[in-house]
PDB file of C-alpha atoms in Angstrom:
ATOM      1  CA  UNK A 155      19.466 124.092 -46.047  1.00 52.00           C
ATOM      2  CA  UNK A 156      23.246 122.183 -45.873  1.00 59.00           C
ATOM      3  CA  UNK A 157      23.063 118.737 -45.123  1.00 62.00           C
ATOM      4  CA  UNK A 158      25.668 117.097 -42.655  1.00 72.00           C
ATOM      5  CA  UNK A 159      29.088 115.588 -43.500  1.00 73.00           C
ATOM      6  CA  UNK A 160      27.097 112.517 -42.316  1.00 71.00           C
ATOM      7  CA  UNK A 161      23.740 113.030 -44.605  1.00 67.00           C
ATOM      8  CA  UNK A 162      26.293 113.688 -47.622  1.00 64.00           C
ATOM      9  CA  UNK A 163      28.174 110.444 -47.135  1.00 73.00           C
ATOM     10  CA  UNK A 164      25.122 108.267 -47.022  1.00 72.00           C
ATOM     11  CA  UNK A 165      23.742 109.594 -49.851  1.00 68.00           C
ATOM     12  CA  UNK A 166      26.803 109.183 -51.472  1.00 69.00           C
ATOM     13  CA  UNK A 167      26.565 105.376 -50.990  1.00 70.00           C
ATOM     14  CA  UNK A 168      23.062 104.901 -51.662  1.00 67.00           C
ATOM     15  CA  UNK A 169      24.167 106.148 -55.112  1.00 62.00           C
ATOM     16  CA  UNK A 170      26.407 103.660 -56.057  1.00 63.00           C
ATOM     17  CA  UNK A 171      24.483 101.019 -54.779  1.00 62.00           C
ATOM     18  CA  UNK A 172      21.560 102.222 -57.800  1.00 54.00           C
ATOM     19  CA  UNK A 173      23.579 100.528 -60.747  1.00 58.00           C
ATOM     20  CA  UNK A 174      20.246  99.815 -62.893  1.00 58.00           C
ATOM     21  CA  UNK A 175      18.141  97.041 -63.628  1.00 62.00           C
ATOM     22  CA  UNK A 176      19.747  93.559 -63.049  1.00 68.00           C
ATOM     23  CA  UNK A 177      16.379  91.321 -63.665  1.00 74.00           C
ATOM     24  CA  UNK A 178      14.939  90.858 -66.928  1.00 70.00           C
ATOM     25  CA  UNK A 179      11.790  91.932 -65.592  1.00 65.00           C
ATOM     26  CA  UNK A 180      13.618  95.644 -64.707  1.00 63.00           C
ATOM     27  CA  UNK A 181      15.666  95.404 -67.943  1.00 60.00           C
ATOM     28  CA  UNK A 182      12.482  95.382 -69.952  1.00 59.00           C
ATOM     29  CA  UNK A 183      10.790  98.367 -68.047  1.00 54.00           C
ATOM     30  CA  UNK A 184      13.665 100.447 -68.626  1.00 56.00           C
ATOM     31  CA  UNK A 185      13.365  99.697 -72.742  1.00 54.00           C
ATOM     32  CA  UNK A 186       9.802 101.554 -72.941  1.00 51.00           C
ATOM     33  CA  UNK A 187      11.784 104.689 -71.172  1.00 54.00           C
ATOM     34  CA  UNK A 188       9.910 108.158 -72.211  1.00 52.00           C
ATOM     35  CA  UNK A 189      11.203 109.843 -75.071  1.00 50.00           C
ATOM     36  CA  UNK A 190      10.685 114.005 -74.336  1.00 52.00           C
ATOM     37  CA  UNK A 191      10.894 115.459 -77.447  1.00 49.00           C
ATOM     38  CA  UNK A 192      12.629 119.303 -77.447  1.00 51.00           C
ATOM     39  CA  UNK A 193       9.874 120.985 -80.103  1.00 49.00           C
ATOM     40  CA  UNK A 194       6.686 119.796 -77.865  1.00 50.00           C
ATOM     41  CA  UNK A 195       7.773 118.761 -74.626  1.00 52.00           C
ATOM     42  CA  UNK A 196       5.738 115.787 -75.012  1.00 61.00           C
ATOM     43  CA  UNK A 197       6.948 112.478 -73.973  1.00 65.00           C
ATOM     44  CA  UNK A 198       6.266 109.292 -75.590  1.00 70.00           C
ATOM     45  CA  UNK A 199       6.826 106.026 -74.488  1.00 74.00           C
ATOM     46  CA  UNK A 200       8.498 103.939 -77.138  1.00 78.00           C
ATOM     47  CA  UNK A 201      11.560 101.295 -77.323  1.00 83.00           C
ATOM     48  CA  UNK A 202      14.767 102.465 -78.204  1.00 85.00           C
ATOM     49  CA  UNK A 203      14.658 101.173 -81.688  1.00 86.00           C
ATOM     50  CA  UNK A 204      11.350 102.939 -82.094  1.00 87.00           C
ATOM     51  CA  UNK A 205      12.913 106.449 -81.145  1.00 87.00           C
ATOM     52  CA  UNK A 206      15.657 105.806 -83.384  1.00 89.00           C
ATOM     53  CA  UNK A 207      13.572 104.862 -86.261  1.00 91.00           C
ATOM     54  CA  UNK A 208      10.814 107.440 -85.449  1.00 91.00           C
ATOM     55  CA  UNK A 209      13.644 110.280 -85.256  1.00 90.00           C
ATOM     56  CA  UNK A 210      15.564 109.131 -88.372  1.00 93.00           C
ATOM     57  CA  UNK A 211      12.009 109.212 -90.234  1.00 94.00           C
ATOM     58  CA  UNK A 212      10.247 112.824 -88.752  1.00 93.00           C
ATOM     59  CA  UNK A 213      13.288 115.201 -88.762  1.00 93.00           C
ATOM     60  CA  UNK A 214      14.349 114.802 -92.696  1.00 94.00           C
ATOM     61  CA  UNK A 215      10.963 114.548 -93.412  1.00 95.00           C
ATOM     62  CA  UNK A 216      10.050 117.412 -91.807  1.00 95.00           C
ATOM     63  CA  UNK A 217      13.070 119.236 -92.742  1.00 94.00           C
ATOM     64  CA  UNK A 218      12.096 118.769 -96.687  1.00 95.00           C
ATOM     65  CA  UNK A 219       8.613 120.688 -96.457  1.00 94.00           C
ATOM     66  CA  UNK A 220      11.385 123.599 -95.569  1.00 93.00           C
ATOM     67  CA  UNK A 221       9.163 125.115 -92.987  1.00 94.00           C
ATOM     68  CA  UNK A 222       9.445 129.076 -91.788  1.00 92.00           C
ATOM     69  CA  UNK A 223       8.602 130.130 -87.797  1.00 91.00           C
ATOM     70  CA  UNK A 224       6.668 128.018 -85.233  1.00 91.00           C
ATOM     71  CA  UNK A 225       3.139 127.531 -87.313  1.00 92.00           C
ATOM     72  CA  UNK A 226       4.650 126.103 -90.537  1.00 93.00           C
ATOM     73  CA  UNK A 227       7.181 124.150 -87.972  1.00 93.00           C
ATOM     74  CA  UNK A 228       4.555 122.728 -86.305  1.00 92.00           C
ATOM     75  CA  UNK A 229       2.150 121.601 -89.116  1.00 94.00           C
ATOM     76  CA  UNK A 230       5.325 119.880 -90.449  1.00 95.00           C
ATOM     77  CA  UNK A 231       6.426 118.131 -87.857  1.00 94.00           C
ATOM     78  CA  UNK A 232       2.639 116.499 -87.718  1.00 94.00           C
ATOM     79  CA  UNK A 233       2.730 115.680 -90.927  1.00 95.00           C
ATOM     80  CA  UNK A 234       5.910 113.520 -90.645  1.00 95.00           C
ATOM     81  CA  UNK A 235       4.356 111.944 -87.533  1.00 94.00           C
ATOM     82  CA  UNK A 236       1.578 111.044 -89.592  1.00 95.00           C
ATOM     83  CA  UNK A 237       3.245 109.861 -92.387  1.00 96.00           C
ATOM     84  CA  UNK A 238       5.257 107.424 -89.549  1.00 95.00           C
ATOM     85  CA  UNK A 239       2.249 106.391 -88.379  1.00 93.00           C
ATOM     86  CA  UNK A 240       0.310 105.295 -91.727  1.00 94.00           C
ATOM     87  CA  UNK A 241       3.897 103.094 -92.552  1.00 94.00           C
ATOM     88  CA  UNK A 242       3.529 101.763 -88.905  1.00 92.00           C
ATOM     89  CA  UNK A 243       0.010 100.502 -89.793  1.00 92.00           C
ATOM     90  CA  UNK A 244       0.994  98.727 -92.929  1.00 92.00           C
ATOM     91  CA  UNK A 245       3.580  97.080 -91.047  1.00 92.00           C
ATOM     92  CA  UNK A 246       1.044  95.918 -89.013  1.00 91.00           C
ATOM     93  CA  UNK A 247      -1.183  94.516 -91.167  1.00 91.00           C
ATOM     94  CA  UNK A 248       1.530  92.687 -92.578  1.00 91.00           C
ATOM     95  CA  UNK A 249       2.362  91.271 -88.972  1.00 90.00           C
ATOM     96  CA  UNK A 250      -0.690  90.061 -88.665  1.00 89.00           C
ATOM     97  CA  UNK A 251      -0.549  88.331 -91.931  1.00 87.00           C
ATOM     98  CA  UNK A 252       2.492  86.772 -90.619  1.00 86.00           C
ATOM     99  CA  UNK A 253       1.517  86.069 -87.253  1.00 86.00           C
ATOM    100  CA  UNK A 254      -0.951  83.795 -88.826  1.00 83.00           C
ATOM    101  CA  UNK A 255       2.567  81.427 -89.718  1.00 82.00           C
ATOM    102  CA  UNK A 256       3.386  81.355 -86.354  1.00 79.00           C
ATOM    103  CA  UNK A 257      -0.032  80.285 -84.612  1.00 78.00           C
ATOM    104  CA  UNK A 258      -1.903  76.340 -84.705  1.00 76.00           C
ATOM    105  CA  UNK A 259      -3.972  78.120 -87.600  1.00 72.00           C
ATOM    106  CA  UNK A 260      -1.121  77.656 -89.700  1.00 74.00           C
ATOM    107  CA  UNK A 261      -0.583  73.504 -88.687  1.00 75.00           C
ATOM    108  CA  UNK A 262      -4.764  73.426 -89.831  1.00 75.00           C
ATOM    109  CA  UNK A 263      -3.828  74.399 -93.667  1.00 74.00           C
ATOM    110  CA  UNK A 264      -2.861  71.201 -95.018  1.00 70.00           C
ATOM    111  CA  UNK A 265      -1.193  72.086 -98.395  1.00 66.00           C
ATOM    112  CA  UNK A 266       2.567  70.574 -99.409  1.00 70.00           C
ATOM    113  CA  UNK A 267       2.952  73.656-101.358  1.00 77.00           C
ATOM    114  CA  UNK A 268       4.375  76.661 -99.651  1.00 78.00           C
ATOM    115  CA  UNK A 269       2.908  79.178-101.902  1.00 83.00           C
ATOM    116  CA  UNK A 270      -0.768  77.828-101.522  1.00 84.00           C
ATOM    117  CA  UNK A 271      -0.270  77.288 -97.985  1.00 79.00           C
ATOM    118  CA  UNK A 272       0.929  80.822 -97.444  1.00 81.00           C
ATOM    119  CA  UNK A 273      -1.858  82.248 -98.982  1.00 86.00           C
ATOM    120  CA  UNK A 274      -4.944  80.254 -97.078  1.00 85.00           C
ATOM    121  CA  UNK A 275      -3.536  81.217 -93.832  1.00 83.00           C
ATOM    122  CA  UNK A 276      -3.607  84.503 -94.794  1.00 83.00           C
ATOM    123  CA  UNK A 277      -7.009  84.262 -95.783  1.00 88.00           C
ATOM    124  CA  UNK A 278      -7.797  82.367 -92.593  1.00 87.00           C
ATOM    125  CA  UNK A 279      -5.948  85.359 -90.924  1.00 87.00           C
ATOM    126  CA  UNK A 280      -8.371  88.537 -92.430  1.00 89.00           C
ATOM    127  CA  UNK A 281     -11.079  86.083 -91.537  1.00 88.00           C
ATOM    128  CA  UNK A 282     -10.696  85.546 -88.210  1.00 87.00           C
ATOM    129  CA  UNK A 283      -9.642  88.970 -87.632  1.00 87.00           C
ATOM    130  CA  UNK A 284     -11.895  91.261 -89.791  1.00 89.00           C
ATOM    131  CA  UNK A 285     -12.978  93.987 -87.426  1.00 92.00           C
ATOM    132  CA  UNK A 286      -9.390  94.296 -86.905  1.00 91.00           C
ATOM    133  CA  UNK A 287      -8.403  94.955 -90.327  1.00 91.00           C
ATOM    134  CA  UNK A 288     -12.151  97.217 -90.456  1.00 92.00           C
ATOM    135  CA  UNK A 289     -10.145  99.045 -87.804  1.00 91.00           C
ATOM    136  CA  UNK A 290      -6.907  99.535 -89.400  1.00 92.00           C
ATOM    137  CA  UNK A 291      -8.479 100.548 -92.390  1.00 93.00           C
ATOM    138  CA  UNK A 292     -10.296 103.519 -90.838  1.00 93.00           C
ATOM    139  CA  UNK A 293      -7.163 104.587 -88.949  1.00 93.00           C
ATOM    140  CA  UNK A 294      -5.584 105.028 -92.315  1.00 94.00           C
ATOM    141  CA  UNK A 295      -8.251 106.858 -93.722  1.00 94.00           C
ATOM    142  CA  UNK A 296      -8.122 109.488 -90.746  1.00 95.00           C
ATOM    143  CA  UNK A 297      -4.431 110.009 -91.452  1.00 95.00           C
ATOM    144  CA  UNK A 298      -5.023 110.194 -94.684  1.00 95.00           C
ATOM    145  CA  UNK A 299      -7.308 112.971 -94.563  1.00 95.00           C
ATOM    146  CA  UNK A 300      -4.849 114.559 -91.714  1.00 95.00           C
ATOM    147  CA  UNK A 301      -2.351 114.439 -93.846  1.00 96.00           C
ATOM    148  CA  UNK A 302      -4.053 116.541 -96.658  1.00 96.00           C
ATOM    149  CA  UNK A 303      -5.556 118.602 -94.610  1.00 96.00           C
ATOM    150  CA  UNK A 304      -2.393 119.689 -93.114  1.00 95.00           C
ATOM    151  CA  UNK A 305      -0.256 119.756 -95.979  1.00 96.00           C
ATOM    152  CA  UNK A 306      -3.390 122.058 -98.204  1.00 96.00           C
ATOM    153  CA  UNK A 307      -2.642 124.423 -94.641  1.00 95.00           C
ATOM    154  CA  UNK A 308       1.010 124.197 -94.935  1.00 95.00           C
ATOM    155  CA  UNK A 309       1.208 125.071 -98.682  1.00 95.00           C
ATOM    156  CA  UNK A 310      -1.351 128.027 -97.879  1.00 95.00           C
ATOM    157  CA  UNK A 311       0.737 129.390 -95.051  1.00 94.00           C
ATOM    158  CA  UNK A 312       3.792 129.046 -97.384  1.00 94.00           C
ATOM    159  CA  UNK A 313       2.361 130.911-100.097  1.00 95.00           C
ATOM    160  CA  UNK A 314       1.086 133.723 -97.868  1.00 94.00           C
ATOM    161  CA  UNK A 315       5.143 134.266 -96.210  1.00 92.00           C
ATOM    162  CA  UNK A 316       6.214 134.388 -99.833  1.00 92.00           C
ATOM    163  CA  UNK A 317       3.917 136.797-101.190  1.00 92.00           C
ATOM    164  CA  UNK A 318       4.556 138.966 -97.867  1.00 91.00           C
ATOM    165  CA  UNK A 319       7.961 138.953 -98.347  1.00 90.00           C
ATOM    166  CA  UNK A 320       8.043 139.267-102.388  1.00 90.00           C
ATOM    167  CA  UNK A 321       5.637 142.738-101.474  1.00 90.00           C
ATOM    168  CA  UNK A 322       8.063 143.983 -98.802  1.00 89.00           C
ATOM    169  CA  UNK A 323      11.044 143.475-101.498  1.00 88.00           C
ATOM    170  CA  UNK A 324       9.568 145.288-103.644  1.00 88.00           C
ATOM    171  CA  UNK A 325       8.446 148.211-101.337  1.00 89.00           C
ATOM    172  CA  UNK A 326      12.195 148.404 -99.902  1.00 87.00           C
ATOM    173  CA  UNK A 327      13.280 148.411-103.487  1.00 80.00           C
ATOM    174  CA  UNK A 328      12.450 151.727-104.224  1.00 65.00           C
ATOM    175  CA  UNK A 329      14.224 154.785-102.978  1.00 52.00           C
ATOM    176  CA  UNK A 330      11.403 156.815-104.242  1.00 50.00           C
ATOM    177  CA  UNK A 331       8.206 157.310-105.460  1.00 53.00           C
ATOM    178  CA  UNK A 332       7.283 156.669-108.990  1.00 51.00           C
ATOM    179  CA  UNK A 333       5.386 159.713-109.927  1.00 51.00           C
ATOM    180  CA  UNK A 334       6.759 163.688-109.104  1.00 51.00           C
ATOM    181  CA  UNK A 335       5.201 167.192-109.617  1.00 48.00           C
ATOM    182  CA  UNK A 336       5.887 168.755-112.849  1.00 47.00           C
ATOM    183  CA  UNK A 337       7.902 171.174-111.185  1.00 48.00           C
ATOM    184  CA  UNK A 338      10.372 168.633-109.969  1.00 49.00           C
ATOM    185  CA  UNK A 339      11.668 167.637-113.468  1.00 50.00           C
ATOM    186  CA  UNK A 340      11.704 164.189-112.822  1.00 50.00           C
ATOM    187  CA  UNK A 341      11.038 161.972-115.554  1.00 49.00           C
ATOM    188  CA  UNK A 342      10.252 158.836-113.990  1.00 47.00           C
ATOM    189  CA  UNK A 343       6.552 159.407-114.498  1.00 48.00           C
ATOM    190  CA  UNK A 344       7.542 159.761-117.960  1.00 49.00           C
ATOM    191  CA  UNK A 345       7.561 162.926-119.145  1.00 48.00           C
ATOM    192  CA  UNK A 346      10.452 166.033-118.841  1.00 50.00           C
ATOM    193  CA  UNK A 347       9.755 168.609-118.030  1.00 48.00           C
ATOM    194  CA  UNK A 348      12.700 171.243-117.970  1.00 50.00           C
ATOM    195  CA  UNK A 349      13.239 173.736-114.931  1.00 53.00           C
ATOM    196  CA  UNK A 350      15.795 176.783-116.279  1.00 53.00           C
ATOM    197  CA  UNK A 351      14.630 178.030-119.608  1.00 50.00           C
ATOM    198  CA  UNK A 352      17.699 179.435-121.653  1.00 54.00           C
ATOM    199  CA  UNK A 353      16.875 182.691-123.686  1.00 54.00           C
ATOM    200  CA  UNK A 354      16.366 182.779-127.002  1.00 53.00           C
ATOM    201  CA  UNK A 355      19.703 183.404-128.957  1.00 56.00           C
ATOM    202  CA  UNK A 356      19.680 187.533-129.575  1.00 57.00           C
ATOM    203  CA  UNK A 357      18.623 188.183-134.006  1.00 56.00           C
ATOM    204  CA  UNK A 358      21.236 191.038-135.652  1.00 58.00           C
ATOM    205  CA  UNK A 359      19.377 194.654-136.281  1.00 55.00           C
ATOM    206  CA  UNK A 360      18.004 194.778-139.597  1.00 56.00           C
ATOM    207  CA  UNK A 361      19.731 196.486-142.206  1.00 57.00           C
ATOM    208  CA  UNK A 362      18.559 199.051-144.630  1.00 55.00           C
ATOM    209  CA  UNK A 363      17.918 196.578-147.600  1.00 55.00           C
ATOM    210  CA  UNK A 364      16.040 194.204-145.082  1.00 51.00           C
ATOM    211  CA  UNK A 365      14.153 197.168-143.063  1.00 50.00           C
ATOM    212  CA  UNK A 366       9.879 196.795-143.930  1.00 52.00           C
ATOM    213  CA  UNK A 367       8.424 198.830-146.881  1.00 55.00           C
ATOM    214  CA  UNK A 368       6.210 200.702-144.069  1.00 50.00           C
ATOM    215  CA  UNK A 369      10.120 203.081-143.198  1.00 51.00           C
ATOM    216  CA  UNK A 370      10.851 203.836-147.267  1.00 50.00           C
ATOM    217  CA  UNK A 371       7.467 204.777-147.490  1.00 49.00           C
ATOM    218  CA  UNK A 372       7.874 207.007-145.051  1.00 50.00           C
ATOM    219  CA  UNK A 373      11.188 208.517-146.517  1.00 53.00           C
ATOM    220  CA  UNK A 374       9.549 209.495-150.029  1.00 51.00           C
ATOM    221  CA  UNK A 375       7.784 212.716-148.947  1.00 54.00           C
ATOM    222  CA  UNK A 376      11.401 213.960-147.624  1.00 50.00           C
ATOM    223  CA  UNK A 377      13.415 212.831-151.086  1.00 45.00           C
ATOM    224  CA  UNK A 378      10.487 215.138-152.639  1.00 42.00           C
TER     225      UNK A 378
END
């Protein structure tokens, strides 16, 4: 249904007035915007930074297990997210390690050297947060076995297209069967066989000195 002249113009300046987030508080709701992606449809929440990094990271990854159709696509494309994820735990680990720098615990290691001081905190650290690191540690073993799980599937489903299409090359290949009758006088089935018999070449009449014995024996009765 048309709207008025009158409906069109206020909505017209309701629009301008929406300019965005001014607060810090909006500012910061708008970072974690969802991130559709095209392949899945599904949208993840992330920073900006994070989609950048997580994009740069997938796609070329993806793109170098040189999947073929939607199936090999798709168990590509999870096995780049799942590589992203196992370098996102690491980093985590190691921002909790350095997290450690930043807290009181750090002020409690009383050490002049920086080396030795580094290292108790971070010892204080996996301490103090062992069922945390327990945790990480299984997460990266379920990846882990995603991962090779996926890619064993992958490298199947690979080697399946490739022997399809190696068998349909070699069926279109051929114009014609290997073997033929024996009539046809082929000789792709390796023998030849040959269709219009010439006649023998036609021998002279004998002569009388090569005529058989049996005809002069035959004369002798006359000559007596």
């Amino acid at each position: 249904m048309p709207i008025s002249d009158k409906q069109l113009a206020a909505n017209r300046a309701n629009a301008k007035k929406s300019t965005g987030p001014k607060t810090p508080k909006g500012k910061a709701v708008c970072a974690l915007n969802g991130f559709a992606h095209g392949f899945t449809g599904l949208a993840t929440v992330m920073t900006e930074e994070d989609r950048l990094a997580h994009f740069a990271f997938v796609t070329p990854y993806a793109a170098d297990l040189r999947p073929v159709g939607l199936p090999e696509t798709q168990l590509a494309r999870t096995i780049a997210i799942d590589n992203f994820r196992l370098n996102r735990l690491k980093a985590v680990e190691e921002n909790m390690f350095a997290d450690g720098e930043l807290t009181p615990l750090s002020n409690e290691v009383l050490n002049q050297l920086p080396r030795v001081h580094h290292a108790i905190v971070q010892a204080r650290v996996f301490v103090l947060n062992n069922k945390a690191f327990n945790n990480l540690s299984l997460y990266e073993l379920r990846i882990n076995r995603n991962i090779h799980k996926n890619m064993k599937l992958l490298s199947e489903l690979q080697a399946n297209r490739r022997s399809d299409e190696e068998l349909k090359e070699r069926l279109n290949g051929k114009s014609h069967p290997l073997t033929r009758s024996a009539s046809s006088g082929n000789e792709e089935n390796g023998f030849g066989f040959a269709n219009n018999l010439s006649p023998l070449p036609d021998q002279p009449a004998p002569t009388p000195e090569s005529a058989p014995d049996t005809e002069k024996a035959a004369d002798l009765p006359k000559a007596a």
